[in-house]
One Martini backbone bead per residue (centre of mass of N, CA, C, O) as a GRO file, in nm:
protein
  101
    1UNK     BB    1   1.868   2.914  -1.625
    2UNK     BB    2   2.089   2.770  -1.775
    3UNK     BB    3   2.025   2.493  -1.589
    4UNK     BB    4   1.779   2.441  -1.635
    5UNK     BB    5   1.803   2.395  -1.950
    6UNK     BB    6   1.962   2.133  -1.911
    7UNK     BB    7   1.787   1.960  -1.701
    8UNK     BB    8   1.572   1.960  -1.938
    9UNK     BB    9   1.743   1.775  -2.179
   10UNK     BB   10   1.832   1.578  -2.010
   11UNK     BB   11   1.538   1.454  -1.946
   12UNK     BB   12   1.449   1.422  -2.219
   13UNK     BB   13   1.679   1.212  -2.303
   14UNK     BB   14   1.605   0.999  -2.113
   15UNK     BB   15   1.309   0.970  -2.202
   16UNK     BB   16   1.364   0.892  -2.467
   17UNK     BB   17   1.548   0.619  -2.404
   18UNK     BB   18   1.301   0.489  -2.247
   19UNK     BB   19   1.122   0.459  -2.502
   20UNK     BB   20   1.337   0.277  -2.667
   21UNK     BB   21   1.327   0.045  -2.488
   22UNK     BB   22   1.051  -0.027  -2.455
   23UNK     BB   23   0.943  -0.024  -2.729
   24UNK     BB   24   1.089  -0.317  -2.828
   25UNK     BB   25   0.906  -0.493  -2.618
   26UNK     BB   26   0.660  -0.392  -2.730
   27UNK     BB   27   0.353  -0.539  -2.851
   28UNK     BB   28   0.076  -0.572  -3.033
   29UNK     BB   29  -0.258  -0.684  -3.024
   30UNK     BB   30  -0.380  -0.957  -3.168
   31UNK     BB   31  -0.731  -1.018  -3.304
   32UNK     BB   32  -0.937  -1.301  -3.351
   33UNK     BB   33  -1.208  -1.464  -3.441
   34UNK     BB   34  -1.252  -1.671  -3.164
   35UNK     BB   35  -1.110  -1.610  -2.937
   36UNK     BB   36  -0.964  -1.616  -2.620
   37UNK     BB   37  -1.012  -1.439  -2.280
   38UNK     BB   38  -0.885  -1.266  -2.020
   39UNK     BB   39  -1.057  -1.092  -1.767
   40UNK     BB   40  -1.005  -0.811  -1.534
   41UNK     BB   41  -1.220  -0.747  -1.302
   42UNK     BB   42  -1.276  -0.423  -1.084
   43UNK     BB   43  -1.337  -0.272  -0.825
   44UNK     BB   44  -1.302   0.085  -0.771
   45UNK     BB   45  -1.494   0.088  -0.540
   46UNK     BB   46  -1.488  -0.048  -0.211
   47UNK     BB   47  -1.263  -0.197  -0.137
   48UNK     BB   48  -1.153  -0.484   0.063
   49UNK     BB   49  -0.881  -0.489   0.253
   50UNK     BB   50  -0.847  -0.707   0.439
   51UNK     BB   51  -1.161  -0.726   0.561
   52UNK     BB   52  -1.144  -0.401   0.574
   53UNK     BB   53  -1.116  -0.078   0.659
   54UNK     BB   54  -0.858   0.106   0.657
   55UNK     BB   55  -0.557   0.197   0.723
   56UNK     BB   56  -0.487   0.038   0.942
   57UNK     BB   57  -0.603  -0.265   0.942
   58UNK     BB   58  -0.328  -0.408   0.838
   59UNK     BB   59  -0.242  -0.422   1.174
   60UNK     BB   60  -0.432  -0.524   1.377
   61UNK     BB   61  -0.407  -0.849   1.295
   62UNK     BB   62  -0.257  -1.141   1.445
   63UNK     BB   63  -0.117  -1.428   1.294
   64UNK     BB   64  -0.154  -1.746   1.372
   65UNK     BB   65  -0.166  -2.032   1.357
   66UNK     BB   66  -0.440  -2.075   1.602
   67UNK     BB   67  -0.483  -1.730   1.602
   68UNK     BB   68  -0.563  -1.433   1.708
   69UNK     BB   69  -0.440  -1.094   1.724
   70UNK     BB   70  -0.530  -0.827   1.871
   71UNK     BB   71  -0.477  -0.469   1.806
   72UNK     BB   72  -0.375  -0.165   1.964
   73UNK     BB   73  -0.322   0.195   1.958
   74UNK     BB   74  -0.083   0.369   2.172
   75UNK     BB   75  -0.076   0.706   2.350
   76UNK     BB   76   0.083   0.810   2.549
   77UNK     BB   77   0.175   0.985   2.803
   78UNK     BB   78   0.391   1.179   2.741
   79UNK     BB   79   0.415   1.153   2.392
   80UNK     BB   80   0.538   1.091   2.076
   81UNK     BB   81   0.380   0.983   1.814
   82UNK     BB   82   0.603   0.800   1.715
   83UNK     BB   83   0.556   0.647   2.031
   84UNK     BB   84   0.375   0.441   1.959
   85UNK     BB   85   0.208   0.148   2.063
   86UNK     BB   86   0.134  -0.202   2.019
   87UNK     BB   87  -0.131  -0.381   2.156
   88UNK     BB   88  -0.324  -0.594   2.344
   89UNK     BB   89  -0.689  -0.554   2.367
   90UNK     BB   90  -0.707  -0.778   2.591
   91UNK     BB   91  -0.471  -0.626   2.799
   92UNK     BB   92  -0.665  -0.327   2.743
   93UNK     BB   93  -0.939  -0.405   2.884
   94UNK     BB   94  -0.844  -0.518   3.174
   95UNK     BB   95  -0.705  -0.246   3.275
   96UNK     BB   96  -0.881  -0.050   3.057
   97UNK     BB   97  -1.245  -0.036   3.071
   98UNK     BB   98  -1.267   0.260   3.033
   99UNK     BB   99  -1.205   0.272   2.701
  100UNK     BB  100  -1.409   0.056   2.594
  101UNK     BB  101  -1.724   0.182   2.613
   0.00000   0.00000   0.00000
């Protein structure tokens, strides 16, 4: 118990120091009359990040100069999750095409 009440004296001690290094160089905002802002709005709900929705989407598309390469995620027999390995989604379509029907 002694230890622990040291480690969060210690802590508070950190954060008080770290409040008034920041303190220094925040200043409060003053708006006066007819001044002009700019404002970013963005939506909170639905955000489509890389033009699609999912985990995993921004790996599944590889850009090249003149083309993209989709690419599928691909957990062989016998391995495991770490072990999955990133496909061209066109040869393995030519491969196995009952996986993708």
């Amino acid at each position: 118990m002694e230890k622990v009440k040291i480690f969060k004296e210690r802590l508070k001690t950190a954060k008080s120091r770290q409040k008034s290094y920041s303190a220094v160089r925040r200043r409060d905002l003053e708006f006066k009359e007819d001044d002009w802002l700019f404002l970013k709005v963005s939506p909170m709900k639905g955000i489509m990040r890389f033009g699609k929705k999912g985990k995993l989407s921004s790996r599944q598309d590889r850009k090249l100069r003149n083309k993209e390469i989709a690419s599928v995620k691909l957990l062989w027999q016998n391995q495991q999750v770490e072990e999955a390995t990133w496909e061209a989604e066109d040869e393995m379509k030519k491969k196995y095409p009952h996986l993708f029907e």
